[in-house]
PDB file of C-alpha atoms and ligand atoms in Angstrom:
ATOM      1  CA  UNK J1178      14.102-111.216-144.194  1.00 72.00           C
ATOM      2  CA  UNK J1179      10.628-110.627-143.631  1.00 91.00           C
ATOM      3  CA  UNK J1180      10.413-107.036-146.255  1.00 96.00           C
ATOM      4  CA  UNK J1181       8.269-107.724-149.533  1.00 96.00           C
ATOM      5  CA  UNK J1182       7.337-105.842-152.240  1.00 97.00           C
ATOM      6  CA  UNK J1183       4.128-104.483-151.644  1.00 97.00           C
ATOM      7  CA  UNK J1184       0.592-104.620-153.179  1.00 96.00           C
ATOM      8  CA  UNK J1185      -2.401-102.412-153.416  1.00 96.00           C
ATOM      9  CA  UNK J1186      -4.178-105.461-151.392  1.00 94.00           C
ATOM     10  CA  UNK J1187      -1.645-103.926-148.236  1.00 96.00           C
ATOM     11  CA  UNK J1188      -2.744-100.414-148.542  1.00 97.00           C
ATOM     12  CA  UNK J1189      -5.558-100.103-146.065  1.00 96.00           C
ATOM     13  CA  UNK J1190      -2.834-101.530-142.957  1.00 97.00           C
ATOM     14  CA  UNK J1191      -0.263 -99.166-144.625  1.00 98.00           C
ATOM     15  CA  UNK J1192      -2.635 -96.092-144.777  1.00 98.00           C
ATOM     16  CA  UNK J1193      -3.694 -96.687-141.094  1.00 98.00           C
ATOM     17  CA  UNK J1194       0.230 -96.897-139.939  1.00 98.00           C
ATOM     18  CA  UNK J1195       0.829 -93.728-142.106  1.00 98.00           C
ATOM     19  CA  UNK J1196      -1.831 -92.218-140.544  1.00 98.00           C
ATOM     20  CA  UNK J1197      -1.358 -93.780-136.741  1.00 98.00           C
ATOM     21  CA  UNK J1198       2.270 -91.947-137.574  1.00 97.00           C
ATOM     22  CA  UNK J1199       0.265 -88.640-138.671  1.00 94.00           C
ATOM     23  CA  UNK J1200       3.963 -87.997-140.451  1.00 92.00           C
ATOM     24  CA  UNK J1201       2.913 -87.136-143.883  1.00 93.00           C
ATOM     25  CA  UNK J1202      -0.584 -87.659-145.848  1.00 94.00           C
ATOM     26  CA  UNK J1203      -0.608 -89.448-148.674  1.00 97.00           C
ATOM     27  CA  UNK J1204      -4.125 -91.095-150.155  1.00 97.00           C
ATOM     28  CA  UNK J1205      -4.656 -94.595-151.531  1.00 97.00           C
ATOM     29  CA  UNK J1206      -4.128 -93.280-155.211  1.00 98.00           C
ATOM     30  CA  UNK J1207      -0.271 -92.134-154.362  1.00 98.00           C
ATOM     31  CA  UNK J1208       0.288 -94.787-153.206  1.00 98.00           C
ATOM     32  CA  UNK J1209      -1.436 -96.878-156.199  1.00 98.00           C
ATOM     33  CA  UNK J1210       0.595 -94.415-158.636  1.00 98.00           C
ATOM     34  CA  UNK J1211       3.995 -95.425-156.549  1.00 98.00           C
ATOM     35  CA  UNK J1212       3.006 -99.287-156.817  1.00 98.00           C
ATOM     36  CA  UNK J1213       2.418 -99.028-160.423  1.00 97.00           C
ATOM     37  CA  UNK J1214       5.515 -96.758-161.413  1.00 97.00           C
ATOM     38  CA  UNK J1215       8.654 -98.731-162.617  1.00 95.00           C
ATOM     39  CA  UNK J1216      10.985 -97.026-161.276  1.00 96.00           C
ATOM     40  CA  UNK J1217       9.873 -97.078-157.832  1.00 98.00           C
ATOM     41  CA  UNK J1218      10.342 -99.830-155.099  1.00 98.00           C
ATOM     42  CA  UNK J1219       7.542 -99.781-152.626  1.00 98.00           C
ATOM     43  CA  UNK J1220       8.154-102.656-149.814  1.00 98.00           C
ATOM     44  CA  UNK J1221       6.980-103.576-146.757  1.00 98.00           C
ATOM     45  CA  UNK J1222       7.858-105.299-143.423  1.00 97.00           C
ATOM     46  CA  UNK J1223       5.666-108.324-142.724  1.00 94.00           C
ATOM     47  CA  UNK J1224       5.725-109.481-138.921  1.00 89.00           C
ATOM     48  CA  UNK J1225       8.768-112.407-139.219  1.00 77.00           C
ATOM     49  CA  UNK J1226       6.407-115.030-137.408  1.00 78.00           C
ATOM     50  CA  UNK J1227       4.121-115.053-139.973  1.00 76.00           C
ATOM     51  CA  UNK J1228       5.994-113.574-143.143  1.00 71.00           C
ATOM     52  CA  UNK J1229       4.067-114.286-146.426  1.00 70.00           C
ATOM     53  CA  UNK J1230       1.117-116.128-145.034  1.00 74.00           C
ATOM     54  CA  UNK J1231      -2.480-115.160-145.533  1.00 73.00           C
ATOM     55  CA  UNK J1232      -2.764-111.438-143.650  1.00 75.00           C
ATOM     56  CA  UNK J1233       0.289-111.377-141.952  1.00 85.00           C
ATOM     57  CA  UNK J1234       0.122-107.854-140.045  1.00 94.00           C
ATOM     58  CA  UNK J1235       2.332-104.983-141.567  1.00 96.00           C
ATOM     59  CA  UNK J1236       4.905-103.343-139.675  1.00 96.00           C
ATOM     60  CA  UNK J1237       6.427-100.573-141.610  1.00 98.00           C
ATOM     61  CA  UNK J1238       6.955 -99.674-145.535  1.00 98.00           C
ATOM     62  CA  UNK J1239       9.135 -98.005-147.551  1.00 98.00           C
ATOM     63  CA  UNK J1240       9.036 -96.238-150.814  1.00 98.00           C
ATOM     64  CA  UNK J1241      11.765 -95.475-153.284  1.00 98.00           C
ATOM     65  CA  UNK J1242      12.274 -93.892-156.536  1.00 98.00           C
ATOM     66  CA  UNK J1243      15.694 -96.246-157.833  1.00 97.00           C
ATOM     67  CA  UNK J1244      16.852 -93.845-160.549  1.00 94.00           C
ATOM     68  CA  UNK J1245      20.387 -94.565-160.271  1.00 88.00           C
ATOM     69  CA  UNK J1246      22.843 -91.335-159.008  1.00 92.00           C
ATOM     70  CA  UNK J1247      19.289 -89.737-158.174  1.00 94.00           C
ATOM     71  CA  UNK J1248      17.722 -92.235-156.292  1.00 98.00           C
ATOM     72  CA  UNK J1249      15.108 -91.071-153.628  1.00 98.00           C
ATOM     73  CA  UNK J1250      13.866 -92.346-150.612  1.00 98.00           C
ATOM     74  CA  UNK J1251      10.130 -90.880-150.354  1.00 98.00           C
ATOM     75  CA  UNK J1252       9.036 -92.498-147.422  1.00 98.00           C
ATOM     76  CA  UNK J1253       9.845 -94.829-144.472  1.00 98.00           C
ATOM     77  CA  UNK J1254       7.637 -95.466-141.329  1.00 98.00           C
ATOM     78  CA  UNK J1255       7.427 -98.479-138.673  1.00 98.00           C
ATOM     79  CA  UNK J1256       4.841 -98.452-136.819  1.00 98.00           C
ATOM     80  CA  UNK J1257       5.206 -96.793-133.161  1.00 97.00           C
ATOM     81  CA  UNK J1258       5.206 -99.885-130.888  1.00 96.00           C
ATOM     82  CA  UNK J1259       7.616-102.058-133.295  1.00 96.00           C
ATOM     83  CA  UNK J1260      10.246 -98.674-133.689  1.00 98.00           C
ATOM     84  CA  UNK J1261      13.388 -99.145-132.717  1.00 98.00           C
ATOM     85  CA  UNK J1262      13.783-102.939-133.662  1.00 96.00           C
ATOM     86  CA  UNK J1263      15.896-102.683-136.737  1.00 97.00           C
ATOM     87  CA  UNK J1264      12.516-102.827-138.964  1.00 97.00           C
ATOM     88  CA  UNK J1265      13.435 -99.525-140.494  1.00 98.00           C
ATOM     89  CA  UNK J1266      17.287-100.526-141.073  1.00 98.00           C
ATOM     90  CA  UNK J1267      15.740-103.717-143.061  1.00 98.00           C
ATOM     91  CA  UNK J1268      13.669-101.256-145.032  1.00 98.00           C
ATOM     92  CA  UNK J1269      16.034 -98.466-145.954  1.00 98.00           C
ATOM     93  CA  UNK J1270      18.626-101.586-146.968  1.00 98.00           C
ATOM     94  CA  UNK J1271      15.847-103.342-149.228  1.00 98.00           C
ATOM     95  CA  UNK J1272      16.354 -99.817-151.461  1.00 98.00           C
ATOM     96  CA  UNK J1273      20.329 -99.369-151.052  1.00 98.00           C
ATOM     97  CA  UNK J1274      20.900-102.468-151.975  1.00 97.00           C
ATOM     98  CA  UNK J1275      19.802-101.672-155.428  1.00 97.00           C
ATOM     99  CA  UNK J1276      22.369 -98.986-155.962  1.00 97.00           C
ATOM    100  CA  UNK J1277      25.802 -99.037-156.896  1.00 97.00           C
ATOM    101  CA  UNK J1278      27.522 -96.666-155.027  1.00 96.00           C
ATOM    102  CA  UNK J1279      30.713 -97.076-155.759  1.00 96.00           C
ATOM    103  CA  UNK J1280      29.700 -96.867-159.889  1.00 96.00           C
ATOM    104  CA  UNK J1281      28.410 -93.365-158.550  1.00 96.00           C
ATOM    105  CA  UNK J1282      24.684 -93.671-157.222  1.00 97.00           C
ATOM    106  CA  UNK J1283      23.869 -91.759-154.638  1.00 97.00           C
ATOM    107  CA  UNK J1284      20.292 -91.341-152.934  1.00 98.00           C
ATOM    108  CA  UNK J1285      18.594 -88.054-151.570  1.00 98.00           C
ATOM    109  CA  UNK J1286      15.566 -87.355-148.976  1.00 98.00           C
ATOM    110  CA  UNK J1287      14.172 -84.552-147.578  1.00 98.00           C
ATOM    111  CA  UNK J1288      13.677 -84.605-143.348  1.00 98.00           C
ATOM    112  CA  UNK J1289      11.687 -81.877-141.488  1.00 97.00           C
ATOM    113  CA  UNK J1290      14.017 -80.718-139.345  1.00 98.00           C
ATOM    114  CA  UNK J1291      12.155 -81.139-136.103  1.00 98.00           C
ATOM    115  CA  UNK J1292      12.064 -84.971-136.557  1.00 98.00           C
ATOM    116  CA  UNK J1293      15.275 -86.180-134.732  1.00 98.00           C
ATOM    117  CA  UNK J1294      13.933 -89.625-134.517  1.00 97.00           C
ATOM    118  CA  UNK J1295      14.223 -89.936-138.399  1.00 98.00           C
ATOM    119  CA  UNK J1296      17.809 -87.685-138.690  1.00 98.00           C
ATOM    120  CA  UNK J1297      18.848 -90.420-135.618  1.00 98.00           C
ATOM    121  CA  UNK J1298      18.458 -93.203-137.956  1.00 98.00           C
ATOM    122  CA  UNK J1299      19.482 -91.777-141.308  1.00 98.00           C
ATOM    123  CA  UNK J1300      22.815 -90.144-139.868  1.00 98.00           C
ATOM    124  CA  UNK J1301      23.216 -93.846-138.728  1.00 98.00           C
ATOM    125  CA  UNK J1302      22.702 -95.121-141.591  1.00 98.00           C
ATOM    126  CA  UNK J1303      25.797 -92.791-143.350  1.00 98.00           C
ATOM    127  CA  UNK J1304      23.304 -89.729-144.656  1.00 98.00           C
ATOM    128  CA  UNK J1305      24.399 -86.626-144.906  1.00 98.00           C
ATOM    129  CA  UNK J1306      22.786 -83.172-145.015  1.00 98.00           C
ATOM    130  CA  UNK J1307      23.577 -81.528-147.384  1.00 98.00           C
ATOM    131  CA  UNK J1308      21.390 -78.568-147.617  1.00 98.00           C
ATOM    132  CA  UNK J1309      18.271 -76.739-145.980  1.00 98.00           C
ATOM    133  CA  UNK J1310      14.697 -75.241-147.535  1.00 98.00           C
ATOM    134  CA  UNK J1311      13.073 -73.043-145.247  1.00 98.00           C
ATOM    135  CA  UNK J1312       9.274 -73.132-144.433  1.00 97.00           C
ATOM    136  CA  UNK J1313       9.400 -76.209-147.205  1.00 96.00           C
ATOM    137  CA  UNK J1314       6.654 -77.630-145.217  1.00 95.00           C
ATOM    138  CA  UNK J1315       2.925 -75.661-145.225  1.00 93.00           C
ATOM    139  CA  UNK J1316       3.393 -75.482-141.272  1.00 94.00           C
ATOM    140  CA  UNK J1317       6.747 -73.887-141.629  1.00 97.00           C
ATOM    141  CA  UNK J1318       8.800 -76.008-140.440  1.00 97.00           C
ATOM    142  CA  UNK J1319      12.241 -76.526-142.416  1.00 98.00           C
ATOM    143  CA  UNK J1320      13.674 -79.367-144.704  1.00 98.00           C
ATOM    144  CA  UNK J1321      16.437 -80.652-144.271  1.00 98.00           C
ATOM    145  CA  UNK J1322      18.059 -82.457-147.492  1.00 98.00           C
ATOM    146  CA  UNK J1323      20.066 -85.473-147.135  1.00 98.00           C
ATOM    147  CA  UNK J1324      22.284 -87.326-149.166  1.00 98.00           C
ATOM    148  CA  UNK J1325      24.314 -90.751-149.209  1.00 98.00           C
ATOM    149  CA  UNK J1326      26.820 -91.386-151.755  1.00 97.00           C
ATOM    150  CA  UNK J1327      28.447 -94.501-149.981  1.00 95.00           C
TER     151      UNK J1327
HETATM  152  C1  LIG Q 697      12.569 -93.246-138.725  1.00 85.54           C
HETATM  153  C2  LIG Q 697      11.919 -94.615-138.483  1.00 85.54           C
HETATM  154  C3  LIG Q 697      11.406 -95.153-139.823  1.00 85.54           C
HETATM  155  C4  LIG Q 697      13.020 -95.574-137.937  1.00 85.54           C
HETATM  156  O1  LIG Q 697      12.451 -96.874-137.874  1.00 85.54           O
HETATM  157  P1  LIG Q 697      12.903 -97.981-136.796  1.00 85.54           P
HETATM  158  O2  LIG Q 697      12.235 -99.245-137.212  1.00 85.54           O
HETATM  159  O3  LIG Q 697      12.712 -97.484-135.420  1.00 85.54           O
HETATM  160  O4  LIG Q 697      14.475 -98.049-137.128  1.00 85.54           O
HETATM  161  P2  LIG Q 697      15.569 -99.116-136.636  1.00 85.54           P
HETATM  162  O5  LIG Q 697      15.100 -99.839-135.432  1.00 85.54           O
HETATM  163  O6  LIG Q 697      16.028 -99.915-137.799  1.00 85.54           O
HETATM  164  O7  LIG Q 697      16.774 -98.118-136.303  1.00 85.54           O
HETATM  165  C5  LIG Q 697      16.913 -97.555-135.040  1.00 85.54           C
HETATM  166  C6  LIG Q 697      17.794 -96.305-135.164  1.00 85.54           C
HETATM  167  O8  LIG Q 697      17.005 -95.186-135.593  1.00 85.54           O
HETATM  168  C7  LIG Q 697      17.225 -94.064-134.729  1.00 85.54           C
HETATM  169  N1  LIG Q 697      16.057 -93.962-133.840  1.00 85.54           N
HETATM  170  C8  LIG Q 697      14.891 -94.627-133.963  1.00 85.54           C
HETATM  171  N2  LIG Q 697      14.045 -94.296-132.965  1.00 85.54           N
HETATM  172  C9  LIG Q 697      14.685 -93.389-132.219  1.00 85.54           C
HETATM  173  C10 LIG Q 697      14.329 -92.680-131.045  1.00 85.54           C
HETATM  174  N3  LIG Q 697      13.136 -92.825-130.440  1.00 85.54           N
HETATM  175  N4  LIG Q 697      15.226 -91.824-130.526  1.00 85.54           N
HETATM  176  C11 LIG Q 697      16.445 -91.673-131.090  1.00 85.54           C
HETATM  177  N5  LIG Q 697      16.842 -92.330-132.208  1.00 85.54           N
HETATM  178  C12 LIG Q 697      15.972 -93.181-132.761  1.00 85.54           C
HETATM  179  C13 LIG Q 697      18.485 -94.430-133.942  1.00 85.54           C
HETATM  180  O9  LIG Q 697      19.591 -94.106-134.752  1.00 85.54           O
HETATM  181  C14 LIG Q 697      18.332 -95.937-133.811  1.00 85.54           C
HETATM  182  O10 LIG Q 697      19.552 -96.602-133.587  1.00 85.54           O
HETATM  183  P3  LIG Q 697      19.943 -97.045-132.091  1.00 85.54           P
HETATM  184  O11 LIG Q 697      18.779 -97.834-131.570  1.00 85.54           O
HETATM  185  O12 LIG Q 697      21.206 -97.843-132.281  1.00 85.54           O
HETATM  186  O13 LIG Q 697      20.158 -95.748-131.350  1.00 85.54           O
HETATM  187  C15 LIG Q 697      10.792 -94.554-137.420  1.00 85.54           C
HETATM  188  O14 LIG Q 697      11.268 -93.806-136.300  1.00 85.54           O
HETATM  189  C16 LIG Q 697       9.479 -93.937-137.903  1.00 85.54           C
HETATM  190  O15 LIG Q 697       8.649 -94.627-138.477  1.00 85.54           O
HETATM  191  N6  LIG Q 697       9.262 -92.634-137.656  1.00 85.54           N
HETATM  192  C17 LIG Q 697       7.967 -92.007-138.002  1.00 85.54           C
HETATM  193  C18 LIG Q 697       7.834 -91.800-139.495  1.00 85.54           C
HETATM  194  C19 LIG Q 697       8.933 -90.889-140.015  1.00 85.54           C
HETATM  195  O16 LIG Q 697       9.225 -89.857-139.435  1.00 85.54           O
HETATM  196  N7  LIG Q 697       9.534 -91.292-141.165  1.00 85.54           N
HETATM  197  C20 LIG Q 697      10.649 -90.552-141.732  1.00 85.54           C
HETATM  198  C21 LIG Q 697      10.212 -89.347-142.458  1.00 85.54           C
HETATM  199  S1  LIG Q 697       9.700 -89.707-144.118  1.00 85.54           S
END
């Protein structure tokens, strides 16, 4: 499976596919912070041909906070012309297969509400919404909270 944890050296091809996605705005030092903190699990997907050599290009990442029943998935993006190719599912399941859901984990995220791509694939993926923030985001736009307790 070509998903690795990653390293501040991958930042500048994950900061242009977070930006190429224009789906959130985080700058190099959140992402340093989530690379550094323990409790989070910050992967990404290598292209399989040429997983773990020198430069392989990035696909998509993902970052979690593993905290046990209040896990979080912060972020998950593949970039546009590799969506759609089961990238994402090897992301999310890099994170859930940390948890224990049956010893009572469960995971959370928060959705805008106009992104059906993203509800697509975590309502596939057994989330459930659970609740909704209104004008959450500074455009707005609604959250929509998800959870997944199995
Ligand atoms: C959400 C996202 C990470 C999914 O990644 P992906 O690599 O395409 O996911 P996979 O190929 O593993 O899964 C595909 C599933 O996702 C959903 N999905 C993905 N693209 C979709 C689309 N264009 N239309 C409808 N559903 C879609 C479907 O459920 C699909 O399953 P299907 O092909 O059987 O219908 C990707 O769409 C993305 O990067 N979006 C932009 C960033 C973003 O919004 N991130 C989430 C908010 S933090």
């Amino acid at each position: 499976m070509p998903v690795r944890e990653m390293k501040v050296d991958d930042l500048p091809q994950v900061l242009e596919i977070q930006k190429a996605l224009a789906f959130q705005d985080w700058n190099e030092r959140q992402f340093c912070a989530e690379i550094a903190a323990g409790y989070a699990l910050c992967v990404v997907y290598e292209d399989a041909a040429q997983f773990n050599t020198f430069n392989a290009p990035i696909l998509g990442y993902a970052i979690f906070h593993l905290m046990g029943p209040d896990s979080e998935l912060l972020s998950i993006a593949t970039s546009a012309a590799h969506q759609r190719s089961g990238i994402g599912t090897a992301l999310l399941d890099a994170g859930l297969s940390r948890l224990d859901f049956a010893g009572g984990d469960r995971i959370f995220l928060e959705v805008r509400e106009g992104n059906a791509k993203a509800r697509r694939f975590y309502e596939k993926h057994g989330f459930e919404p659970y609740a909704e923030r209104k004008k959450y985001y500074a455009d707005g736009e609604n959250a929509i909270l998800y959870q997944k307790t199995k």
